[in-house]
mmCIF file of C-alpha atoms and ligand atoms in Angstrom:
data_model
loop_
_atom_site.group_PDB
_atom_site.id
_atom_site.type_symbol
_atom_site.label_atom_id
_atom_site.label_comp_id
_atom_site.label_asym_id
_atom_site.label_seq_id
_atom_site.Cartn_x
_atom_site.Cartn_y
_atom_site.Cartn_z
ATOM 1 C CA UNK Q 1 -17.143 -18.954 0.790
ATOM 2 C CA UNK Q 2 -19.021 -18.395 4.389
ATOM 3 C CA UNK Q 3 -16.966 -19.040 7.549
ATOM 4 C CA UNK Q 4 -19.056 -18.146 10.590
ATOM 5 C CA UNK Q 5 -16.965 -14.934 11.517
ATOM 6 C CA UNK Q 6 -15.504 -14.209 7.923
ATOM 7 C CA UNK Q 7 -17.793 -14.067 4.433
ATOM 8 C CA UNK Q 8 -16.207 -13.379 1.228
ATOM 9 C CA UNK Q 9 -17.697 -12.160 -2.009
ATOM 10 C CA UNK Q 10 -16.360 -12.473 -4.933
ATOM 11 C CA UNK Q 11 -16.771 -10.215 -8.107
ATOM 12 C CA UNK Q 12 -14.676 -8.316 -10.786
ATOM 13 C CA UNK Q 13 -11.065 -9.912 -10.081
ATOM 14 C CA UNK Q 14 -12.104 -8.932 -6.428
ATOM 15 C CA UNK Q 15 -12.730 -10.685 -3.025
ATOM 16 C CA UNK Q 16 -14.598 -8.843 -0.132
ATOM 17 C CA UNK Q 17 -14.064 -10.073 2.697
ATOM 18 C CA UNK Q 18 -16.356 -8.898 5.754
ATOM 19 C CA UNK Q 19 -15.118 -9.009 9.429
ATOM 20 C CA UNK Q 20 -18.847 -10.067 10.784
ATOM 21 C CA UNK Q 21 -18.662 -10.376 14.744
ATOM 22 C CA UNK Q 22 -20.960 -6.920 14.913
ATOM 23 C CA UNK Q 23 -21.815 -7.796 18.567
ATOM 24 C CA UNK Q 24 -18.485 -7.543 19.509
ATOM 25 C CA UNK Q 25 -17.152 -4.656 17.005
ATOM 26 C CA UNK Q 26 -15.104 -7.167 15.565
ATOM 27 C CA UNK Q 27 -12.495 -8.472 18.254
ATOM 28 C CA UNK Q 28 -10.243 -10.337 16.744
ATOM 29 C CA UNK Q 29 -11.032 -14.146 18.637
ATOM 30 C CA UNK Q 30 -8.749 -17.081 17.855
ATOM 31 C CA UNK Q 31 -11.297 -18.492 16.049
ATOM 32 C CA UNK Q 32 -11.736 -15.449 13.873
ATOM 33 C CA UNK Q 33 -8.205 -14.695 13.252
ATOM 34 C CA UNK Q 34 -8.118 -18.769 12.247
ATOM 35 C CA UNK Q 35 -11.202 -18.190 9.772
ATOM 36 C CA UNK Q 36 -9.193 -14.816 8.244
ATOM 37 C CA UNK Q 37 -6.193 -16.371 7.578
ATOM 38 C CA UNK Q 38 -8.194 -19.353 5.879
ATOM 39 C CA UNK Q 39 -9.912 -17.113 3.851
ATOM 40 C CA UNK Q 40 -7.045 -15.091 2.527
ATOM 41 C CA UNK Q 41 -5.233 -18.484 1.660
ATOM 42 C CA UNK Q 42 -8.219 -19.175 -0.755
ATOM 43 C CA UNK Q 43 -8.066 -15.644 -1.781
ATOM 44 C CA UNK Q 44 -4.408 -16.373 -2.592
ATOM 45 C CA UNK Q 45 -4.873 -19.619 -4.231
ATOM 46 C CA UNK Q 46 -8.373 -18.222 -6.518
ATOM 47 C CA UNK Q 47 -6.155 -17.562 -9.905
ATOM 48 C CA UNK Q 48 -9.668 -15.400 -10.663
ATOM 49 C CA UNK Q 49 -9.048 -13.104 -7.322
ATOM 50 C CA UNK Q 50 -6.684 -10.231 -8.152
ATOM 51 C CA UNK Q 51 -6.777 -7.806 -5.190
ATOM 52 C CA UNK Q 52 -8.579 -8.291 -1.940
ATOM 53 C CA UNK Q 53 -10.397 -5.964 0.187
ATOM 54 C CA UNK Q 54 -10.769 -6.529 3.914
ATOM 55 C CA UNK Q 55 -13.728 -4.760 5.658
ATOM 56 C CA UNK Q 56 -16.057 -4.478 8.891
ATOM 57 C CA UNK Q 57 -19.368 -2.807 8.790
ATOM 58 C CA UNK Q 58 -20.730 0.483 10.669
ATOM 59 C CA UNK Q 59 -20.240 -1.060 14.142
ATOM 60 C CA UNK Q 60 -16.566 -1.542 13.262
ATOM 61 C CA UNK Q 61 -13.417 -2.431 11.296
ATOM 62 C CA UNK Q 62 -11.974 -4.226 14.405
ATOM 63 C CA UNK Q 63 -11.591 -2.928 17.797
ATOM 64 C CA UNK Q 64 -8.746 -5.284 18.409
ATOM 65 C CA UNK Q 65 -7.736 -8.028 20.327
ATOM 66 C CA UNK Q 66 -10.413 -10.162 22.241
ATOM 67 C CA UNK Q 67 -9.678 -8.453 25.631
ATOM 68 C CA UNK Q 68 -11.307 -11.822 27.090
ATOM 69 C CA UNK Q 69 -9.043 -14.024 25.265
ATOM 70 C CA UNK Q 70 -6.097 -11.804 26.169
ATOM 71 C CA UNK Q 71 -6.806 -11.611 29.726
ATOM 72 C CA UNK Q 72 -7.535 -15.297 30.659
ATOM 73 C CA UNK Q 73 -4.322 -16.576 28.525
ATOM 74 C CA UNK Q 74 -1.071 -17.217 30.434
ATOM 75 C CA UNK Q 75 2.062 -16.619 28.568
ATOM 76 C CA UNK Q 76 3.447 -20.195 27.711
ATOM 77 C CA UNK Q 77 -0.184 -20.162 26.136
ATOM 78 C CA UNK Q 78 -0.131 -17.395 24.429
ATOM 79 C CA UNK Q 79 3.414 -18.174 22.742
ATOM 80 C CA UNK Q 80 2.645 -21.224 21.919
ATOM 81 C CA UNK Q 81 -1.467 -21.154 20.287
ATOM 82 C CA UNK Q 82 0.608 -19.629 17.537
ATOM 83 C CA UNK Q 83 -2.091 -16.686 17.540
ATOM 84 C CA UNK Q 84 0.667 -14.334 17.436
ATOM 85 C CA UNK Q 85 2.173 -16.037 13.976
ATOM 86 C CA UNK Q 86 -1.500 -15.792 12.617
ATOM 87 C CA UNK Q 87 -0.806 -12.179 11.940
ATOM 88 C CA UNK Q 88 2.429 -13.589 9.838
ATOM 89 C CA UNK Q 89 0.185 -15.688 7.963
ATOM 90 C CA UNK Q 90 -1.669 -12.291 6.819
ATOM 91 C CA UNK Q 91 1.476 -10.592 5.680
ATOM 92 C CA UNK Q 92 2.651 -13.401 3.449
ATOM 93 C CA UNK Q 93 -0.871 -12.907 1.128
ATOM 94 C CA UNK Q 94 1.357 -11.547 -2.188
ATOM 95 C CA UNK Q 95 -2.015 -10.248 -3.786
ATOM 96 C CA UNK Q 96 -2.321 -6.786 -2.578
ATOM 97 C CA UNK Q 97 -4.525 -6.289 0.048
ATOM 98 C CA UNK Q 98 -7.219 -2.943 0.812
ATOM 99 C CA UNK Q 99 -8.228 -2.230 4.734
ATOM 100 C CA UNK Q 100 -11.493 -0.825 4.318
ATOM 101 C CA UNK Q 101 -12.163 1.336 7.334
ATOM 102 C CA UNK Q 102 -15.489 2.214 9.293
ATOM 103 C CA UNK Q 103 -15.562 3.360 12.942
ATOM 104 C CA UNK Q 104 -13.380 1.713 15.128
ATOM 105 C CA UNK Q 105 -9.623 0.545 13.974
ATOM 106 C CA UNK Q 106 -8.103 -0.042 17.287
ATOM 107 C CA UNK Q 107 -5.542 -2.071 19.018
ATOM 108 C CA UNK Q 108 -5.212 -5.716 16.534
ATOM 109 C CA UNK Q 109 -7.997 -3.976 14.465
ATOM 110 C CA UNK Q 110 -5.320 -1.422 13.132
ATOM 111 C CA UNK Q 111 -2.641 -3.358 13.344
ATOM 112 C CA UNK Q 112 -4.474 -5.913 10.926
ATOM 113 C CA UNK Q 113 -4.750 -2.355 8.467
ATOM 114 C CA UNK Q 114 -1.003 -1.729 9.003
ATOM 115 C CA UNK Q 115 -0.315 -5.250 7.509
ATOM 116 C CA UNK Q 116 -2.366 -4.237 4.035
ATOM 117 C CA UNK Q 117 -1.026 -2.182 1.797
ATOM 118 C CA UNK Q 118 -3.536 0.689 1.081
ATOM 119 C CA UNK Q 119 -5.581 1.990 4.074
ATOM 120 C CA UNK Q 120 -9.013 4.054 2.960
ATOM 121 C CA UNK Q 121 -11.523 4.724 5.786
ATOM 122 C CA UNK Q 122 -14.976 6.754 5.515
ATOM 123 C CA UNK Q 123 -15.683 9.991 8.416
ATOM 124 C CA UNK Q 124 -16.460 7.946 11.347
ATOM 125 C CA UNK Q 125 -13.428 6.196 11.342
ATOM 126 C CA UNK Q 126 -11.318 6.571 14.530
ATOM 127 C CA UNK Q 127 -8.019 4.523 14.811
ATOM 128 C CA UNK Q 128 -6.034 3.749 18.027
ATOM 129 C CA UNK Q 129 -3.635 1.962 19.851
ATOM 130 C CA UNK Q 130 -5.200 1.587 23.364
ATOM 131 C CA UNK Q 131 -3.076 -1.317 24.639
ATOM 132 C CA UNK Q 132 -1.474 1.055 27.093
ATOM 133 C CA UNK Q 133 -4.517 2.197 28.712
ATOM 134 C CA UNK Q 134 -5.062 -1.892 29.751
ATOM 135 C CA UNK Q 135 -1.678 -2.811 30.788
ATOM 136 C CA UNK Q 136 -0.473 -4.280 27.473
ATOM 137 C CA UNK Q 137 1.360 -3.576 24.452
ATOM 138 C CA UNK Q 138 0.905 -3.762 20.886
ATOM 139 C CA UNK Q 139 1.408 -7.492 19.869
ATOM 140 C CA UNK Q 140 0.689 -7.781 16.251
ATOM 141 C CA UNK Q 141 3.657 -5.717 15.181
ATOM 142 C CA UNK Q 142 1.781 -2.189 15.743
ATOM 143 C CA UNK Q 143 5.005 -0.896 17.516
ATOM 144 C CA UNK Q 144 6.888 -1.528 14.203
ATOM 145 C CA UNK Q 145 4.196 -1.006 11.356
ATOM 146 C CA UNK Q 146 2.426 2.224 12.621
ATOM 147 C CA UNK Q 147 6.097 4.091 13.304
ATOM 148 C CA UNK Q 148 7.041 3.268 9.993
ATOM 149 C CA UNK Q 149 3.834 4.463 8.431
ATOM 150 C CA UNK Q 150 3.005 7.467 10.620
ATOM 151 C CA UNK Q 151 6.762 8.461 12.122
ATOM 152 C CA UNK Q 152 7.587 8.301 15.627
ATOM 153 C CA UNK Q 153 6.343 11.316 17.710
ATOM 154 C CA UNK Q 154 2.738 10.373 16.523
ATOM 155 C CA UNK Q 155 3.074 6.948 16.967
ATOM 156 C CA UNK Q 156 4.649 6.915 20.412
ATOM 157 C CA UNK Q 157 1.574 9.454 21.259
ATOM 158 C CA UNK Q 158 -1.105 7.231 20.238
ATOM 159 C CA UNK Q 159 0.796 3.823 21.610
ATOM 160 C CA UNK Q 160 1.501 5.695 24.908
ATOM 161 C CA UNK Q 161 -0.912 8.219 25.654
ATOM 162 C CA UNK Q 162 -3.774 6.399 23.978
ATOM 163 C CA UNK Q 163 -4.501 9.266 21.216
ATOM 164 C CA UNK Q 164 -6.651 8.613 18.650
ATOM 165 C CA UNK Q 165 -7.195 9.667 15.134
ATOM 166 C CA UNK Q 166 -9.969 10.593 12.978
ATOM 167 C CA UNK Q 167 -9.914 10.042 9.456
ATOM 168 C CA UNK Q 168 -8.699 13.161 8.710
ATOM 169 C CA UNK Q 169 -6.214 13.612 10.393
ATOM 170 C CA UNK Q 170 -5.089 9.297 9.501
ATOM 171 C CA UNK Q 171 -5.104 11.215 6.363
ATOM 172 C CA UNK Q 172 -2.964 14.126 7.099
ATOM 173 C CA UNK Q 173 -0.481 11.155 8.828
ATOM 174 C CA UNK Q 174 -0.276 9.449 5.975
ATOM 175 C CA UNK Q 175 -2.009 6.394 8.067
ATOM 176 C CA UNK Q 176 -4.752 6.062 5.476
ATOM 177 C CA UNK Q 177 -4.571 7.329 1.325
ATOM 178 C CA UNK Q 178 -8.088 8.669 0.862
ATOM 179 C CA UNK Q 179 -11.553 9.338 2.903
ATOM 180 C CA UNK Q 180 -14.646 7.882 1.028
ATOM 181 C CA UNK Q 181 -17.166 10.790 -0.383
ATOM 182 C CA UNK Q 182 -19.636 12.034 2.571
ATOM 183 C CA UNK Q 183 -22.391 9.086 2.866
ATOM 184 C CA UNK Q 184 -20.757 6.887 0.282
ATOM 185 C CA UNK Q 185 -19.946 2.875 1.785
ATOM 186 C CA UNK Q 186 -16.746 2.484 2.433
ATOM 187 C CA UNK Q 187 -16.906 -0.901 1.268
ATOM 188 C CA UNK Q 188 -17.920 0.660 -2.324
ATOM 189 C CA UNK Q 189 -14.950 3.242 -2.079
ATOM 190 C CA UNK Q 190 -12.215 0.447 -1.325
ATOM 191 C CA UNK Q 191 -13.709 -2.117 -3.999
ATOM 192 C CA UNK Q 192 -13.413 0.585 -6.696
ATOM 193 C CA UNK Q 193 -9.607 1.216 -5.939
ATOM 194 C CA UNK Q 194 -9.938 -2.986 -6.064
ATOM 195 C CA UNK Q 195 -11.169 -3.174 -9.087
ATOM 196 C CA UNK Q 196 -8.483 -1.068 -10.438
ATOM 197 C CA UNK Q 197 -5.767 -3.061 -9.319
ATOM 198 C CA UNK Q 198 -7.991 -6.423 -10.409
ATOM 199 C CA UNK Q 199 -7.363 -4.365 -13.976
ATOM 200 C CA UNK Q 200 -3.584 -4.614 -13.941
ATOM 201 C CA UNK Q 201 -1.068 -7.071 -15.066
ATOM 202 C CA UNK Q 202 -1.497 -9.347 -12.452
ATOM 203 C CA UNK Q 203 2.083 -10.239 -12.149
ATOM 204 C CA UNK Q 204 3.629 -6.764 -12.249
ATOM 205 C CA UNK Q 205 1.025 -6.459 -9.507
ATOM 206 C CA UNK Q 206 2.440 -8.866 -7.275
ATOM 207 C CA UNK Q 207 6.239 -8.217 -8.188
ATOM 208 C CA UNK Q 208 5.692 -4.354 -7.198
ATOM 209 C CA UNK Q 209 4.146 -5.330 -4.183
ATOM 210 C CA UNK Q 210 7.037 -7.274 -3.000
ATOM 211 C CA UNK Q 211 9.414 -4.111 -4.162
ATOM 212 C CA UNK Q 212 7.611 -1.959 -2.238
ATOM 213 C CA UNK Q 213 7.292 -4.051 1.135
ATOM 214 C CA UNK Q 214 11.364 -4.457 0.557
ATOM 215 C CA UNK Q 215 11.914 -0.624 1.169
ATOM 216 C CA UNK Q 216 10.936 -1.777 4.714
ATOM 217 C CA UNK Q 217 12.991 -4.640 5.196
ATOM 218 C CA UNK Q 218 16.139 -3.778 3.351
ATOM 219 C CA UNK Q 219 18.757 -0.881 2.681
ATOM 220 C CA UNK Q 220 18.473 1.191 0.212
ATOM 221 C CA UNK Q 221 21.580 -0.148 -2.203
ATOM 222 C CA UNK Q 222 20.115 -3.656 -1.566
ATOM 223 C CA UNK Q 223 15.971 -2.587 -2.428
ATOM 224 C CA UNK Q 224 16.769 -1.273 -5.711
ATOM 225 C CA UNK Q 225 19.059 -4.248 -6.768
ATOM 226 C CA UNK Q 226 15.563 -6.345 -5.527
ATOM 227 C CA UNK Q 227 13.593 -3.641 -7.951
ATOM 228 C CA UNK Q 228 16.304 -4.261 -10.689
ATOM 229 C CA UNK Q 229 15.830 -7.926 -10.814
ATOM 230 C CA UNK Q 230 12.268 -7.973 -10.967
ATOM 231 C CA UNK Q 231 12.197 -5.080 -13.460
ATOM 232 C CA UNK Q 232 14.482 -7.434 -15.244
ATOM 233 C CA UNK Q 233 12.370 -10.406 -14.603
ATOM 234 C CA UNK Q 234 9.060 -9.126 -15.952
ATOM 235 C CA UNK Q 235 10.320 -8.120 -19.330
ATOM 236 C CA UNK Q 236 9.887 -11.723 -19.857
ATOM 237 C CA UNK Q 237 6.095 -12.043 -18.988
ATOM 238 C CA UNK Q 238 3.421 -12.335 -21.652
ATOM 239 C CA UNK Q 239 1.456 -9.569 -19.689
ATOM 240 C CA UNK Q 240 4.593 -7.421 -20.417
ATOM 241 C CA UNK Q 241 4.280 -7.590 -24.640
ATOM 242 C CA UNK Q 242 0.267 -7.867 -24.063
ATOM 243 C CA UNK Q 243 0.761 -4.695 -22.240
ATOM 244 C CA UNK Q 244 2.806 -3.266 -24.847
ATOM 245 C CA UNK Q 245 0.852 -4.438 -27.975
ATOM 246 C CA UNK Q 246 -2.563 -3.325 -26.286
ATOM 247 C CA UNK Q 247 -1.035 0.550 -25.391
ATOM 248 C CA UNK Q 248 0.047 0.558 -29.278
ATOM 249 C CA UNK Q 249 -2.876 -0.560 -30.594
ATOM 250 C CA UNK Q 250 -4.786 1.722 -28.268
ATOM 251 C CA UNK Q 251 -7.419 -1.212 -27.365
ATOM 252 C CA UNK Q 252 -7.836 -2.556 -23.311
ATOM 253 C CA UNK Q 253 -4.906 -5.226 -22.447
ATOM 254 C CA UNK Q 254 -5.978 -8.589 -21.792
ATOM 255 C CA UNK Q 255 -3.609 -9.872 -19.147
ATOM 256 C CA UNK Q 256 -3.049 -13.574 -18.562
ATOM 257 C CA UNK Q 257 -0.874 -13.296 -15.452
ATOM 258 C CA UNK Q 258 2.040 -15.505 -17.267
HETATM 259 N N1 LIG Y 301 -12.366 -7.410 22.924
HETATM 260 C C1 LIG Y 301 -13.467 -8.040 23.367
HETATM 261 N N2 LIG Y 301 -14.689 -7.489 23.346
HETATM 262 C C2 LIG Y 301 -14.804 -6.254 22.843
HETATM 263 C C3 LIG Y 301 -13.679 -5.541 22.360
HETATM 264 C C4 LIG Y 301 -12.427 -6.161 22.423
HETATM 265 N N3 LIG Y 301 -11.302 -5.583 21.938
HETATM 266 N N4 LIG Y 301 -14.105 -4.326 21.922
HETATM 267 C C5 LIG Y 301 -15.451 -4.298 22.126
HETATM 268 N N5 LIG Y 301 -15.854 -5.466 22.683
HETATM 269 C C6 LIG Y 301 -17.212 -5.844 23.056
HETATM 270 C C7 LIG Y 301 -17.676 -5.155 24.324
HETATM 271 O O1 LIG Y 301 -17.185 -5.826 25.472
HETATM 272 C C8 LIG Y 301 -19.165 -5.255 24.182
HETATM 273 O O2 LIG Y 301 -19.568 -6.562 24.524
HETATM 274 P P1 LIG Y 301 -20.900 -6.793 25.409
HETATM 275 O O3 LIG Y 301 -22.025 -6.185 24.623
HETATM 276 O O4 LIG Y 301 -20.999 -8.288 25.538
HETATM 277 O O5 LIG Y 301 -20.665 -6.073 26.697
HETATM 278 C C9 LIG Y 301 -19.376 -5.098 22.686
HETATM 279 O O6 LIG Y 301 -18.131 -5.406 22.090
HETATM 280 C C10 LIG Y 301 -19.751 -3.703 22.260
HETATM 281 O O7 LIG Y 301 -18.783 -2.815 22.784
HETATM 282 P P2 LIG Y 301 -19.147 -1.614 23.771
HETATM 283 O O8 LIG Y 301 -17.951 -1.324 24.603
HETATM 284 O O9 LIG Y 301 -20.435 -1.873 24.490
HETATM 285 O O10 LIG Y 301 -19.400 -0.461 22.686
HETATM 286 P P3 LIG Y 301 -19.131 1.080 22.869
HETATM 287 O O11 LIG Y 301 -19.720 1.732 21.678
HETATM 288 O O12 LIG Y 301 -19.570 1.559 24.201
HETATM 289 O O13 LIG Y 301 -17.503 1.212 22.831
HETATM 290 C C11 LIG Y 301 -15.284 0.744 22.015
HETATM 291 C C12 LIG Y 301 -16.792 0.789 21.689
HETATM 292 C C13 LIG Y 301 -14.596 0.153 20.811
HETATM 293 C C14 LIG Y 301 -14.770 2.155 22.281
HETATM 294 C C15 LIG Y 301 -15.059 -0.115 23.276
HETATM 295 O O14 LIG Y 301 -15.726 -1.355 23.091
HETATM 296 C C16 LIG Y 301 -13.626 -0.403 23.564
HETATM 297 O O15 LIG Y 301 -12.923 0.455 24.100
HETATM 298 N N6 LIG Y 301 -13.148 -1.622 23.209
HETATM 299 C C17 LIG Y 301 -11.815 -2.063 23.518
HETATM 300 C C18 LIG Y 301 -10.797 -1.384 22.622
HETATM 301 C C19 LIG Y 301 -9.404 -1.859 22.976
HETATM 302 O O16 LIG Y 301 -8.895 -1.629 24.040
HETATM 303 N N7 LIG Y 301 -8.774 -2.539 21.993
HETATM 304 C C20 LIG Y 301 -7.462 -3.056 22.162
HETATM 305 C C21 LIG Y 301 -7.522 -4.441 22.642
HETATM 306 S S1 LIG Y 301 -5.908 -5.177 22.695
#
């Protein structure tokens, strides 16, 4: 599928799809936001896509927001394009999702990474929140997702006084899980992690996914009953005895994702 702003391959269990506005290191347009979210819902509805991994290219993951469209909007605008629930539209994608990090992850660029679930970036990646430094704030839920993931004395120091990170040190926060080999793509790195997950029970996939992203929405007591139930609930799936008949008979499970 080719969008004008978005392109998606597909191979393995796995969709790449490729932020491709290099001119303008990615900034996140209307239009491009639109053709993401479009994409992803394919993604979503492709029973032969199993994990989906969202990249740039050298010039950039995404260095946020358009700064044009943000600055000739007016507010009634702005609440209304729905632009803002766009970013909603990204965190309801159940299949998990990889940000794939090159260069530049700022502003909306990194808050599009905080909404996937596993962050991996090569050397030249730099991440930031400059919002600040042009008279806004974080709008895509970077004031919630990057405290959670990175805790708050970092966070308020990189939403307030405009500090970046380099990959290593997104790595020592916990912002990002690994740092592609020296000259390797970072495209190659993420799809390989992918293709692991694309190797899974589909379904246990999705339902651990959804446990996880509870531990941020619920309590504690109230997350575990959530990881009870679907513990519970996938005893019943055919991946489950596949699973189980594959590990005894020491030969690769074929999963069905029923
Ligand atoms: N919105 C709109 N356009 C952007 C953009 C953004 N967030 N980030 C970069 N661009 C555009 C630049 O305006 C430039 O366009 P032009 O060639 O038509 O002038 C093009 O992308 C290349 O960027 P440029 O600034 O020339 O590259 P650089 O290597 O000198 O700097 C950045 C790269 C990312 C450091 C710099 O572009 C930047 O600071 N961008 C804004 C980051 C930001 O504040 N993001 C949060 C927005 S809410």
């Amino acid at each position: 599928m080719t969008n004008s702003l978005v392109r998606t391959e597909k191979q393995r269990g796995v969709a790449h799809v490729i932020l491709d506005r290099p001119a303008k290191r990615n900034a996140l347009n209307a239009e491009m936001l639109t053709e993401l979210v479009s994409t992803l819902r394919d993604c979503q509805a492709d029973p032969s896509v199993r994990a989906i991994v969202i990249s740039g290219s050298e010039r950039g993951f995404a260095a946020g927001a358009d700064i044009g469209t943000l600055a000739s909007a007016n507010p009634i605008e702005l609440y209304t394009s729905g632009f803002s629930e766009k970013w909603d539209e990204v965190a309801a994608i159940s299949k998990p999702l990889i940000a794939a990090i090159s260069s530049y992850a700022l502003g909306g660029g990194l808050e599009l990474a905080l909404i996937c679930d596993i962050v991996v970036a090569d050397e030249t990646a730099l991440f930031g929140m400059p919002e600040a430094t042009i008279g806004i704030i974080p709008g895509a839920g970077g004031t919630q997702r990057l405290v959670r993931a990175i805790g708050k004395s970092m966070a308020m120091e990189m939403i307030l006084a405009g500090r970046r990170l380099d990959a290593r040190e997104a790595k020592a926060c916990g912002l990002i899980s690994s740092i592609a080999a020296d000259g390797r793509p970072i495209a190659d790195h993420a799809l390989e992690i992918a293709e692991r997950i694309a190797q899974a029970a589909p379904l246990a996939v999705t339902m651990a996914k959804a446990a996880i992203l509870e531990s941020f929405e619920a309590p504690l007591s109230a997350g575990i009953r959530f990881e009870r139930s679907l513990s519970a609930l996938i005893t019943a799936s055919d991946d489950r005895a596949e699973g189980m008949r594959a590990f005894a008979a020491k030969e690769p499970p074929l999963f069905t994702g029923q």
